[in-house]
mmCIF file of C-alpha atoms in Angstrom:
data_model
loop_
_atom_site.group_PDB
_atom_site.id
_atom_site.type_symbol
_atom_site.label_atom_id
_atom_site.label_comp_id
_atom_site.label_asym_id
_atom_site.label_seq_id
_atom_site.Cartn_x
_atom_site.Cartn_y
_atom_site.Cartn_z
ATOM 1 C CA UNK A 1 0.107 -35.096 -9.103
ATOM 2 C CA UNK A 2 0.262 -38.746 -8.065
ATOM 3 C CA UNK A 3 -1.306 -39.854 -4.817
ATOM 4 C CA UNK A 4 2.009 -40.768 -3.190
ATOM 5 C CA UNK A 5 3.459 -37.389 -4.026
ATOM 6 C CA UNK A 6 0.421 -35.650 -2.516
ATOM 7 C CA UNK A 7 0.764 -37.681 0.661
ATOM 8 C CA UNK A 8 4.494 -37.001 0.842
ATOM 9 C CA UNK A 9 4.147 -33.269 0.235
ATOM 10 C CA UNK A 10 1.234 -32.906 2.643
ATOM 11 C CA UNK A 11 3.231 -34.792 5.277
ATOM 12 C CA UNK A 12 6.176 -32.439 4.778
ATOM 13 C CA UNK A 13 3.870 -29.420 5.035
ATOM 14 C CA UNK A 14 2.192 -30.718 8.211
ATOM 15 C CA UNK A 15 5.582 -31.562 9.746
ATOM 16 C CA UNK A 16 6.961 -28.093 8.992
ATOM 17 C CA UNK A 17 3.879 -26.355 10.333
ATOM 18 C CA UNK A 18 3.753 -28.489 13.476
ATOM 19 C CA UNK A 19 7.474 -28.026 14.110
ATOM 20 C CA UNK A 20 7.048 -24.266 13.745
ATOM 21 C CA UNK A 21 4.058 -24.246 16.097
ATOM 22 C CA UNK A 22 5.894 -26.276 18.721
ATOM 23 C CA UNK A 23 8.940 -24.008 18.437
ATOM 24 C CA UNK A 24 6.843 -20.874 18.797
ATOM 25 C CA UNK A 25 4.767 -22.323 21.638
ATOM 26 C CA UNK A 26 7.817 -23.625 23.468
ATOM 27 C CA UNK A 27 9.630 -20.336 23.141
ATOM 28 C CA UNK A 28 6.658 -18.257 24.288
ATOM 29 C CA UNK A 29 5.935 -20.413 27.324
ATOM 30 C CA UNK A 30 9.624 -20.499 28.209
ATOM 31 C CA UNK A 31 9.848 -16.695 27.947
ATOM 32 C CA UNK A 32 6.692 -16.334 30.020
ATOM 33 C CA UNK A 33 7.989 -18.639 32.751
ATOM 34 C CA UNK A 34 11.169 -16.526 32.906
ATOM 35 C CA UNK A 35 8.994 -13.446 33.222
ATOM 36 C CA UNK A 36 7.006 -15.045 36.042
ATOM 37 C CA UNK A 37 10.256 -15.678 37.881
ATOM 38 C CA UNK A 38 11.245 -12.042 37.521
ATOM 39 C CA UNK A 39 7.764 -10.700 38.236
ATOM 40 C CA UNK A 40 7.650 -8.180 35.406
ATOM 41 C CA UNK A 41 4.935 -8.050 32.752
ATOM 42 C CA UNK A 42 5.668 -8.611 29.091
ATOM 43 C CA UNK A 43 4.166 -5.765 27.110
ATOM 44 C CA UNK A 44 4.078 -7.858 23.956
ATOM 45 C CA UNK A 45 1.701 -10.338 25.587
ATOM 46 C CA UNK A 46 -0.963 -7.700 25.841
ATOM 47 C CA UNK A 47 -0.486 -7.079 22.156
ATOM 48 C CA UNK A 48 -0.715 -10.751 21.234
ATOM 49 C CA UNK A 49 -3.461 -11.348 18.756
ATOM 50 C CA UNK A 50 -4.620 -14.016 16.377
ATOM 51 C CA UNK A 51 -2.037 -14.129 13.531
ATOM 52 C CA UNK A 52 -4.240 -13.517 10.548
ATOM 53 C CA UNK A 53 -6.091 -10.484 11.917
ATOM 54 C CA UNK A 54 -4.413 -7.240 10.856
ATOM 55 C CA UNK A 55 -3.810 -5.005 13.877
ATOM 56 C CA UNK A 56 -5.318 -1.914 12.285
ATOM 57 C CA UNK A 57 -8.501 -3.809 11.488
ATOM 58 C CA UNK A 58 -8.953 -5.134 15.011
ATOM 59 C CA UNK A 59 -8.932 -1.652 16.442
ATOM 60 C CA UNK A 60 -11.892 -0.670 14.293
ATOM 61 C CA UNK A 61 -13.491 -4.081 14.110
ATOM 62 C CA UNK A 62 -17.068 -3.493 15.138
ATOM 63 C CA UNK A 63 -18.074 -0.577 12.899
ATOM 64 C CA UNK A 64 -16.480 -1.849 9.695
ATOM 65 C CA UNK A 65 -17.039 -5.575 9.204
ATOM 66 C CA UNK A 66 -16.425 -5.224 5.483
ATOM 67 C CA UNK A 67 -13.030 -3.595 6.050
ATOM 68 C CA UNK A 68 -12.072 -6.290 8.515
ATOM 69 C CA UNK A 69 -13.232 -9.005 6.110
ATOM 70 C CA UNK A 70 -11.157 -7.676 3.237
ATOM 71 C CA UNK A 71 -8.203 -7.018 5.546
ATOM 72 C CA UNK A 72 -8.207 -10.636 6.723
ATOM 73 C CA UNK A 73 -8.826 -11.963 3.225
ATOM 74 C CA UNK A 74 -5.996 -9.882 1.718
ATOM 75 C CA UNK A 75 -3.551 -11.011 4.390
ATOM 76 C CA UNK A 76 -4.536 -14.674 4.000
ATOM 77 C CA UNK A 77 -4.420 -14.568 0.221
ATOM 78 C CA UNK A 78 -0.945 -13.046 0.329
ATOM 79 C CA UNK A 79 0.239 -15.901 2.584
ATOM 80 C CA UNK A 80 -1.430 -18.323 0.160
ATOM 81 C CA UNK A 81 0.403 -16.691 -2.753
ATOM 82 C CA UNK A 82 3.742 -16.879 -0.910
ATOM 83 C CA UNK A 83 3.118 -20.589 -0.347
ATOM 84 C CA UNK A 84 2.311 -21.196 -4.013
ATOM 85 C CA UNK A 85 5.380 -19.163 -4.998
ATOM 86 C CA UNK A 86 7.401 -22.164 -3.864
ATOM 87 C CA UNK A 87 6.772 -23.452 -7.383
ATOM 88 C CA UNK A 88 9.053 -20.749 -8.765
ATOM 89 C CA UNK A 89 11.420 -20.367 -5.816
ATOM 90 C CA UNK A 90 12.837 -23.866 -5.372
ATOM 91 C CA UNK A 91 10.191 -24.533 -2.707
ATOM 92 C CA UNK A 92 12.068 -22.164 -0.387
ATOM 93 C CA UNK A 93 9.240 -19.651 0.026
ATOM 94 C CA UNK A 94 6.847 -22.493 0.877
ATOM 95 C CA UNK A 95 9.108 -24.028 3.494
ATOM 96 C CA UNK A 96 9.950 -20.678 5.076
ATOM 97 C CA UNK A 97 6.389 -19.311 5.125
ATOM 98 C CA UNK A 98 4.936 -22.583 6.478
ATOM 99 C CA UNK A 99 7.510 -22.643 9.253
ATOM 100 C CA UNK A 100 7.037 -18.924 9.964
ATOM 101 C CA UNK A 101 3.262 -19.284 10.140
ATOM 102 C CA UNK A 102 3.599 -22.207 12.522
ATOM 103 C CA UNK A 103 6.020 -20.295 14.760
ATOM 104 C CA UNK A 104 3.756 -17.245 14.812
ATOM 105 C CA UNK A 105 0.662 -19.258 15.678
ATOM 106 C CA UNK A 106 2.537 -21.282 18.306
ATOM 107 C CA UNK A 107 3.935 -18.115 19.859
ATOM 108 C CA UNK A 108 0.501 -16.498 20.010
ATOM 109 C CA UNK A 109 -1.055 -19.610 21.557
ATOM 110 C CA UNK A 110 1.824 -19.918 24.005
ATOM 111 C CA UNK A 111 1.527 -16.306 25.135
ATOM 112 C CA UNK A 112 -2.258 -16.573 25.404
ATOM 113 C CA UNK A 113 -2.156 -19.798 27.402
ATOM 114 C CA UNK A 114 0.587 -18.439 29.653
ATOM 115 C CA UNK A 115 -1.599 -15.378 30.263
ATOM 116 C CA UNK A 116 -4.308 -17.661 31.632
ATOM 117 C CA UNK A 117 -6.576 -18.047 28.592
ATOM 118 C CA UNK A 118 -8.615 -21.249 28.719
ATOM 119 C CA UNK A 119 -7.902 -23.914 26.127
ATOM 120 C CA UNK A 120 -11.629 -24.222 25.402
ATOM 121 C CA UNK A 121 -12.141 -20.547 24.642
ATOM 122 C CA UNK A 122 -8.971 -20.502 22.521
ATOM 123 C CA UNK A 123 -10.302 -23.457 20.554
ATOM 124 C CA UNK A 124 -13.572 -21.583 19.982
ATOM 125 C CA UNK A 125 -11.596 -18.613 18.715
ATOM 126 C CA UNK A 126 -9.418 -20.612 16.360
ATOM 127 C CA UNK A 127 -11.278 -23.673 15.145
ATOM 128 C CA UNK A 128 -14.282 -22.206 13.262
ATOM 129 C CA UNK A 129 -12.156 -20.429 10.686
ATOM 130 C CA UNK A 130 -8.850 -22.163 11.439
ATOM 131 C CA UNK A 131 -9.861 -25.535 10.016
ATOM 132 C CA UNK A 132 -10.575 -24.067 6.584
ATOM 133 C CA UNK A 133 -7.682 -21.621 6.720
ATOM 134 C CA UNK A 134 -5.017 -24.110 7.776
ATOM 135 C CA UNK A 135 -6.301 -26.741 5.309
ATOM 136 C CA UNK A 136 -5.992 -24.222 2.475
ATOM 137 C CA UNK A 137 -2.489 -23.237 3.585
ATOM 138 C CA UNK A 138 -1.356 -26.854 3.863
ATOM 139 C CA UNK A 139 -2.787 -27.598 0.438
ATOM 140 C CA UNK A 140 -0.897 -24.643 -1.035
ATOM 141 C CA UNK A 141 2.245 -25.769 0.789
ATOM 142 C CA UNK A 142 1.914 -29.269 -0.693
ATOM 143 C CA UNK A 143 1.752 -27.709 -4.166
ATOM 144 C CA UNK A 144 4.561 -25.219 -3.454
ATOM 145 C CA UNK A 145 6.944 -27.939 -2.289
ATOM 146 C CA UNK A 146 6.828 -29.275 -5.853
ATOM 147 C CA UNK A 147 9.099 -26.335 -6.689
ATOM 148 C CA UNK A 148 12.169 -28.269 -5.609
ATOM 149 C CA UNK A 149 11.292 -31.126 -7.955
ATOM 150 C CA UNK A 150 10.655 -28.679 -10.791
ATOM 151 C CA UNK A 151 13.973 -26.925 -10.176
ATOM 152 C CA UNK A 152 15.868 -30.205 -10.243
ATOM 153 C CA UNK A 153 14.164 -31.144 -13.485
ATOM 154 C CA UNK A 154 14.916 -27.711 -14.973
ATOM 155 C CA UNK A 155 18.626 -28.109 -14.210
ATOM 156 C CA UNK A 156 19.054 -31.781 -15.056
ATOM 157 C CA UNK A 157 16.499 -32.493 -17.763
ATOM 158 C CA UNK A 158 15.359 -29.236 -19.417
ATOM 159 C CA UNK A 159 13.576 -31.024 -22.264
ATOM 160 C CA UNK A 160 11.071 -32.602 -19.853
ATOM 161 C CA UNK A 161 10.622 -29.367 -17.909
ATOM 162 C CA UNK A 162 7.690 -27.996 -20.001
ATOM 163 C CA UNK A 163 5.838 -31.316 -19.579
ATOM 164 C CA UNK A 164 6.269 -31.097 -15.802
ATOM 165 C CA UNK A 165 5.105 -27.464 -15.818
ATOM 166 C CA UNK A 166 1.960 -28.471 -17.723
ATOM 167 C CA UNK A 167 1.381 -31.174 -15.101
ATOM 168 C CA UNK A 168 1.609 -28.597 -12.334
ATOM 169 C CA UNK A 169 -0.647 -26.196 -14.246
ATOM 170 C CA UNK A 170 -3.337 -28.897 -14.185
ATOM 171 C CA UNK A 171 -3.501 -28.405 -10.413
ATOM 172 C CA UNK A 172 -5.265 -25.053 -10.859
ATOM 173 C CA UNK A 173 -8.698 -26.350 -9.677
ATOM 174 C CA UNK A 174 -7.043 -27.390 -6.420
ATOM 175 C CA UNK A 175 -5.456 -23.942 -6.049
ATOM 176 C CA UNK A 176 -8.790 -22.266 -6.791
ATOM 177 C CA UNK A 177 -10.470 -24.483 -4.181
ATOM 178 C CA UNK A 178 -7.901 -23.349 -1.607
ATOM 179 C CA UNK A 179 -8.542 -19.689 -2.448
ATOM 180 C CA UNK A 180 -12.310 -20.287 -2.166
ATOM 181 C CA UNK A 181 -11.768 -21.888 1.253
ATOM 182 C CA UNK A 182 -9.892 -18.760 2.348
ATOM 183 C CA UNK A 183 -12.758 -16.531 1.166
ATOM 184 C CA UNK A 184 -15.184 -18.535 3.327
ATOM 185 C CA UNK A 185 -12.710 -18.686 6.250
ATOM 186 C CA UNK A 186 -12.299 -14.883 6.216
ATOM 187 C CA UNK A 187 -16.091 -14.578 6.412
ATOM 188 C CA UNK A 188 -16.269 -16.950 9.375
ATOM 189 C CA UNK A 189 -13.405 -15.145 11.087
ATOM 190 C CA UNK A 190 -15.027 -11.734 10.614
ATOM 191 C CA UNK A 191 -18.611 -12.593 11.435
ATOM 192 C CA UNK A 192 -18.163 -15.464 13.932
ATOM 193 C CA UNK A 193 -14.709 -15.391 15.538
ATOM 194 C CA UNK A 194 -14.340 -11.638 16.091
ATOM 195 C CA UNK A 195 -17.824 -11.134 17.651
ATOM 196 C CA UNK A 196 -17.182 -14.254 19.750
ATOM 197 C CA UNK A 197 -13.845 -12.844 20.922
ATOM 198 C CA UNK A 198 -15.436 -9.498 21.712
ATOM 199 C CA UNK A 199 -18.231 -11.176 23.685
ATOM 200 C CA UNK A 200 -15.582 -13.032 25.679
ATOM 201 C CA UNK A 201 -13.766 -9.763 26.297
ATOM 202 C CA UNK A 202 -10.614 -10.915 24.496
ATOM 203 C CA UNK A 203 -8.905 -9.328 21.531
ATOM 204 C CA UNK A 204 -8.466 -11.963 18.866
ATOM 205 C CA UNK B 1 47.453 -43.692 -13.478
ATOM 206 C CA UNK B 2 45.492 -44.295 -16.653
ATOM 207 C CA UNK B 3 44.332 -41.450 -18.868
ATOM 208 C CA UNK B 4 40.711 -42.330 -18.128
ATOM 209 C CA UNK B 5 41.164 -42.096 -14.366
ATOM 210 C CA UNK B 6 43.025 -38.804 -14.765
ATOM 211 C CA UNK B 7 40.227 -37.432 -16.945
ATOM 212 C CA UNK B 8 37.614 -38.512 -14.394
ATOM 213 C CA UNK B 9 39.582 -36.898 -11.569
ATOM 214 C CA UNK B 10 39.990 -33.720 -13.574
ATOM 215 C CA UNK B 11 36.242 -33.628 -14.273
ATOM 216 C CA UNK B 12 35.479 -34.180 -10.590
ATOM 217 C CA UNK B 13 37.912 -31.435 -9.656
ATOM 218 C CA UNK B 14 36.418 -28.935 -12.097
ATOM 219 C CA UNK B 15 32.895 -29.786 -10.865
ATOM 220 C CA UNK B 16 33.998 -29.268 -7.291
ATOM 221 C CA UNK B 17 35.550 -25.915 -8.200
ATOM 222 C CA UNK B 18 32.335 -24.904 -9.975
ATOM 223 C CA UNK B 19 30.165 -25.907 -6.995
ATOM 224 C CA UNK B 20 32.425 -24.135 -4.499
ATOM 225 C CA UNK B 21 32.648 -21.068 -6.760
ATOM 226 C CA UNK B 22 28.885 -20.889 -7.097
ATOM 227 C CA UNK B 23 28.202 -21.659 -3.435
ATOM 228 C CA UNK B 24 30.780 -19.321 -1.882
ATOM 229 C CA UNK B 25 28.792 -16.070 -2.315
ATOM 230 C CA UNK B 26 25.737 -17.687 -0.717
ATOM 231 C CA UNK B 27 27.688 -18.812 2.320
ATOM 232 C CA UNK B 28 29.385 -15.417 2.703
ATOM 233 C CA UNK B 29 26.044 -13.645 2.249
ATOM 234 C CA UNK B 30 24.463 -15.784 4.964
ATOM 235 C CA UNK B 31 27.330 -15.117 7.386
ATOM 236 C CA UNK B 32 27.280 -11.360 6.645
ATOM 237 C CA UNK B 33 23.535 -11.211 7.077
ATOM 238 C CA UNK B 34 23.748 -13.099 10.375
ATOM 239 C CA UNK B 35 26.389 -10.688 11.690
ATOM 240 C CA UNK B 36 24.304 -7.692 10.590
ATOM 241 C CA UNK B 37 21.068 -9.064 12.082
ATOM 242 C CA UNK B 38 22.634 -10.039 15.392
ATOM 243 C CA UNK B 39 24.452 -6.703 15.770
ATOM 244 C CA UNK B 40 21.369 -4.669 14.818
ATOM 245 C CA UNK B 41 19.018 -6.675 17.049
ATOM 246 C CA UNK B 42 21.335 -6.519 20.065
ATOM 247 C CA UNK B 43 21.508 -2.745 19.703
ATOM 248 C CA UNK B 44 17.789 -2.249 18.985
ATOM 249 C CA UNK B 45 16.581 -3.970 22.139
ATOM 250 C CA UNK B 46 19.474 -3.016 24.411
ATOM 251 C CA UNK B 47 17.280 -0.699 26.523
ATOM 252 C CA UNK B 48 14.279 -3.057 26.693
ATOM 253 C CA UNK B 49 13.623 -5.122 29.805
ATOM 254 C CA UNK B 50 15.289 -8.538 29.323
ATOM 255 C CA UNK B 51 12.012 -10.478 29.181
ATOM 256 C CA UNK B 52 10.685 -8.174 26.447
ATOM 257 C CA UNK B 53 14.000 -8.241 24.612
ATOM 258 C CA UNK B 54 13.930 -12.063 24.510
ATOM 259 C CA UNK B 55 10.591 -12.195 22.683
ATOM 260 C CA UNK B 56 11.387 -9.219 20.445
ATOM 261 C CA UNK B 57 14.783 -10.687 19.535
ATOM 262 C CA UNK B 58 13.222 -14.056 18.714
ATOM 263 C CA UNK B 59 10.577 -12.392 16.533
ATOM 264 C CA UNK B 60 13.242 -10.300 14.773
ATOM 265 C CA UNK B 61 15.447 -13.312 14.067
ATOM 266 C CA UNK B 62 12.505 -15.296 12.692
ATOM 267 C CA UNK B 63 11.469 -12.368 10.469
ATOM 268 C CA UNK B 64 15.042 -11.763 9.276
ATOM 269 C CA UNK B 65 15.513 -15.454 8.467
ATOM 270 C CA UNK B 66 12.210 -15.516 6.582
ATOM 271 C CA UNK B 67 13.096 -12.455 4.503
ATOM 272 C CA UNK B 68 16.597 -13.811 3.807
ATOM 273 C CA UNK B 69 15.362 -17.196 2.627
ATOM 274 C CA UNK B 70 12.638 -15.580 0.522
ATOM 275 C CA UNK B 71 15.350 -13.546 -1.204
ATOM 276 C CA UNK B 72 17.304 -16.729 -1.848
ATOM 277 C CA UNK B 73 14.172 -18.394 -3.198
ATOM 278 C CA UNK B 74 13.406 -15.533 -5.529
ATOM 279 C CA UNK B 75 16.873 -15.805 -7.024
ATOM 280 C CA UNK B 76 15.583 -19.024 -8.529
ATOM 281 C CA UNK B 77 12.606 -17.159 -10.007
ATOM 282 C CA UNK B 78 15.114 -14.694 -11.447
ATOM 283 C CA UNK B 79 17.121 -17.504 -13.044
ATOM 284 C CA UNK B 80 13.969 -19.187 -14.334
ATOM 285 C CA UNK B 81 12.707 -15.938 -15.896
ATOM 286 C CA UNK B 82 16.099 -15.296 -17.520
ATOM 287 C CA UNK B 83 16.082 -18.779 -18.970
ATOM 288 C CA UNK B 84 12.505 -18.382 -20.211
ATOM 289 C CA UNK B 85 13.290 -15.123 -21.987
ATOM 290 C CA UNK B 86 16.432 -16.604 -23.542
ATOM 291 C CA UNK B 87 14.479 -19.565 -24.858
ATOM 292 C CA UNK B 88 11.888 -17.158 -26.354
ATOM 293 C CA UNK B 89 14.791 -15.389 -28.048
ATOM 294 C CA UNK B 90 15.863 -18.764 -29.511
ATOM 295 C CA UNK B 91 19.095 -18.871 -27.523
ATOM 296 C CA UNK B 92 20.195 -22.434 -26.849
ATOM 297 C CA UNK B 93 21.716 -21.828 -23.446
ATOM 298 C CA UNK B 94 21.754 -24.543 -20.807
ATOM 299 C CA UNK B 95 19.878 -23.773 -17.546
ATOM 300 C CA UNK B 96 23.020 -24.584 -15.562
ATOM 301 C CA UNK B 97 24.767 -21.651 -17.228
ATOM 302 C CA UNK B 98 21.955 -19.290 -16.225
ATOM 303 C CA UNK B 99 21.961 -20.711 -12.697
ATOM 304 C CA UNK B 100 25.720 -20.255 -12.503
ATOM 305 C CA UNK B 101 25.446 -16.666 -13.744
ATOM 306 C CA UNK B 102 22.910 -15.917 -10.984
ATOM 307 C CA UNK B 103 25.122 -17.600 -8.389
ATOM 308 C CA UNK B 104 28.166 -15.590 -9.469
ATOM 309 C CA UNK B 105 26.159 -12.356 -9.554
ATOM 310 C CA UNK B 106 25.097 -13.138 -5.992
ATOM 311 C CA UNK B 107 28.491 -11.784 -4.910
ATOM 312 C CA UNK B 108 26.719 -8.407 -5.072
ATOM 313 C CA UNK B 109 24.292 -9.556 -2.369
ATOM 314 C CA UNK B 110 27.143 -10.957 -0.280
ATOM 315 C CA UNK B 111 28.905 -7.587 -0.534
ATOM 316 C CA UNK B 112 25.642 -5.876 0.437
ATOM 317 C CA UNK B 113 25.267 -8.043 3.538
ATOM 318 C CA UNK B 114 28.857 -7.412 4.638
ATOM 319 C CA UNK B 115 28.628 -3.673 3.949
ATOM 320 C CA UNK B 116 25.455 -3.626 6.076
ATOM 321 C CA UNK B 117 27.230 -5.585 8.820
ATOM 322 C CA UNK B 118 30.127 -3.098 8.826
ATOM 323 C CA UNK B 119 27.752 -0.102 8.910
ATOM 324 C CA UNK B 120 25.805 -1.602 11.807
ATOM 325 C CA UNK B 121 28.976 -2.417 13.734
ATOM 326 C CA UNK B 122 30.418 1.077 13.165
ATOM 327 C CA UNK B 123 27.189 2.880 13.969
ATOM 328 C CA UNK B 124 24.666 0.633 15.712
ATOM 329 C CA UNK B 125 20.985 1.601 15.347
ATOM 330 C CA UNK B 126 19.459 3.500 18.285
ATOM 331 C CA UNK B 127 17.618 1.469 20.905
ATOM 332 C CA UNK B 128 13.895 1.262 20.282
ATOM 333 C CA UNK B 129 11.011 1.196 22.719
ATOM 334 C CA UNK B 130 8.917 -1.931 22.203
ATOM 335 C CA UNK B 131 5.631 -0.024 22.625
ATOM 336 C CA UNK B 132 6.784 2.457 19.991
ATOM 337 C CA UNK B 133 7.575 -0.459 17.682
ATOM 338 C CA UNK B 134 4.148 -2.032 18.193
ATOM 339 C CA UNK B 135 2.445 1.303 17.555
ATOM 340 C CA UNK B 136 4.184 1.790 14.198
ATOM 341 C CA UNK B 137 1.906 1.626 11.154
ATOM 342 C CA UNK B 138 2.085 -1.625 9.177
ATOM 343 C CA UNK B 139 3.262 0.208 6.032
ATOM 344 C CA UNK B 140 6.462 1.560 7.603
ATOM 345 C CA UNK B 141 9.634 0.467 5.828
ATOM 346 C CA UNK B 142 12.361 -1.573 7.488
ATOM 347 C CA UNK B 143 14.591 1.519 7.208
ATOM 348 C CA UNK B 144 12.198 3.546 9.400
ATOM 349 C CA UNK B 145 11.532 0.731 11.854
ATOM 350 C CA UNK B 146 15.171 -0.204 12.368
ATOM 351 C CA UNK B 147 16.490 3.355 12.239
ATOM 352 C CA UNK B 148 19.078 2.514 9.579
ATOM 353 C CA UNK B 149 18.955 5.451 7.127
ATOM 354 C CA UNK B 150 21.254 3.787 4.588
ATOM 355 C CA UNK B 151 19.385 0.464 4.304
ATOM 356 C CA UNK B 152 17.232 1.267 1.237
ATOM 357 C CA UNK B 153 20.109 2.889 -0.673
ATOM 358 C CA UNK B 154 22.362 -0.099 0.035
ATOM 359 C CA UNK B 155 19.680 -2.473 -1.218
ATOM 360 C CA UNK B 156 19.170 -0.463 -4.429
ATOM 361 C CA UNK B 157 22.919 -0.383 -5.100
ATOM 362 C CA UNK B 158 23.305 -4.120 -4.501
ATOM 363 C CA UNK B 159 20.249 -4.925 -6.646
ATOM 364 C CA UNK B 160 21.685 -2.894 -9.524
ATOM 365 C CA UNK B 161 25.120 -4.487 -9.033
ATOM 366 C CA UNK B 162 23.474 -7.931 -9.048
ATOM 367 C CA UNK B 163 21.620 -7.270 -12.309
ATOM 368 C CA UNK B 164 24.727 -5.790 -13.979
ATOM 369 C CA UNK B 165 26.883 -8.724 -12.846
ATOM 370 C CA UNK B 166 24.286 -11.205 -14.077
ATOM 371 C CA UNK B 167 24.188 -9.428 -17.441
ATOM 372 C CA UNK B 168 27.991 -9.458 -17.644
ATOM 373 C CA UNK B 169 28.218 -13.202 -16.980
ATOM 374 C CA UNK B 170 25.314 -14.074 -19.279
ATOM 375 C CA UNK B 171 26.629 -11.954 -22.145
ATOM 376 C CA UNK B 172 29.660 -14.246 -22.337
ATOM 377 C CA UNK B 173 27.352 -17.053 -23.460
ATOM 378 C CA UNK B 174 24.597 -15.292 -25.397
ATOM 379 C CA UNK B 175 24.167 -12.131 -27.475
ATOM 380 C CA UNK B 176 24.490 -8.953 -25.419
ATOM 381 C CA UNK B 177 21.057 -7.671 -26.352
ATOM 382 C CA UNK B 178 19.496 -11.001 -25.438
ATOM 383 C CA UNK B 179 21.328 -11.058 -22.127
ATOM 384 C CA UNK B 180 20.107 -7.544 -21.417
ATOM 385 C CA UNK B 181 16.521 -8.421 -22.288
ATOM 386 C CA UNK B 182 16.720 -11.560 -20.150
ATOM 387 C CA UNK B 183 17.945 -9.768 -17.008
ATOM 388 C CA UNK B 184 15.440 -6.934 -17.506
ATOM 389 C CA UNK B 185 12.589 -9.404 -17.898
ATOM 390 C CA UNK B 186 13.735 -11.354 -14.843
ATOM 391 C CA UNK B 187 14.032 -8.169 -12.764
ATOM 392 C CA UNK B 188 10.553 -7.099 -13.844
ATOM 393 C CA UNK B 189 9.101 -10.524 -13.026
ATOM 394 C CA UNK B 190 10.606 -10.672 -9.537
ATOM 395 C CA UNK B 191 9.595 -7.066 -8.819
ATOM 396 C CA UNK B 192 6.070 -7.687 -10.055
ATOM 397 C CA UNK B 193 5.571 -10.894 -8.045
ATOM 398 C CA UNK B 194 6.926 -9.455 -4.787
ATOM 399 C CA UNK B 195 5.069 -6.147 -5.236
ATOM 400 C CA UNK B 196 1.806 -7.925 -6.089
ATOM 401 C CA UNK B 197 1.960 -10.162 -3.024
ATOM 402 C CA UNK B 198 2.976 -7.220 -0.832
ATOM 403 C CA UNK B 199 0.082 -5.172 -2.169
ATOM 404 C CA UNK B 200 -2.335 -8.025 -1.503
ATOM 405 C CA UNK B 201 -1.150 -8.291 2.083
ATOM 406 C CA UNK B 202 -1.056 -4.581 2.880
ATOM 407 C CA UNK B 203 -4.236 -3.376 1.236
ATOM 408 C CA UNK B 204 -7.796 -4.395 1.704
ATOM 409 C CA UNK B 205 -7.959 -5.847 -1.810
#
């Protein structure tokens, strides 16, 4: 993929993700401020947790680190696969999943910050694994967005379609790198973030 | 008016008709799905405190929109798989014909969405307690979570109707056996991809 196309696709992915995060954050803080006005607690806030940690795993986090690791890894790899599926779904799955992920993260951050969580402790809970995780997701999104281009080529110029598909197939090392980043990120999340969250008395 | 201008206008008109014809089921499906989602969500969280209902409603809308757009995206995978199988079978069919067949067969999905909307409006799902919802196991189906006992059956019927309609449209352009093989291959591909990703997300590898 040419450099300009990478930059363009990455920019689209970052924009979608940021828009989603802002939407989710804005909505959560707005809902929380309404709740403050009415003086009733939001049950869902107590259930808010870091998006990529499966609920069932959190409940039994300490005794089974391996289970938690594979739970997180499975969930993240499925999101990664949905993002890459944009290649065969007109880019729609990429756009939707990127936006959805952003909204979910923004909502969780919004609810946590509205509940009084400190920005510094939230950063400690998200950044160690988040940098690798989000980079991998954005990379997959940049590849998945190519689906729209492929679809247009398939409909308008079918003879050149196989050539374009071979070009995309050459991106496999990049996709493998993203998956490897997720494997490392799941390890960091399990063995750094979760113990850190437990020591702070928060449920990630 | 010259013959050339008339021919151009006629071509434009037929293209417009084709675009509208192919796009109509998608628009109707989206409207039907919106009606169904709004009606179901309003009923589901009717007993929840307003501040809980706001967040739950938002989350439900986001999830419903995600699932809907993923379905739309996977229609492209279906068309692509059909086209791939047809090219393996040495059928020289243009991709636009396959895409059009999928778009026309999408009437089945539009009918599904509207049937769902009517069912929800006639018999709204029972209100759900948010704590009950949060306590539900991750593997529970949408039918169990939403309390809509007909949801799975309706989806199966519409999926079968979609595949049959796609076969019917495709068989006008290619051999019947080839059309059948193409839609079966496409159905298997879409089922495999969605099931594989779902399995990856729900199991611990």
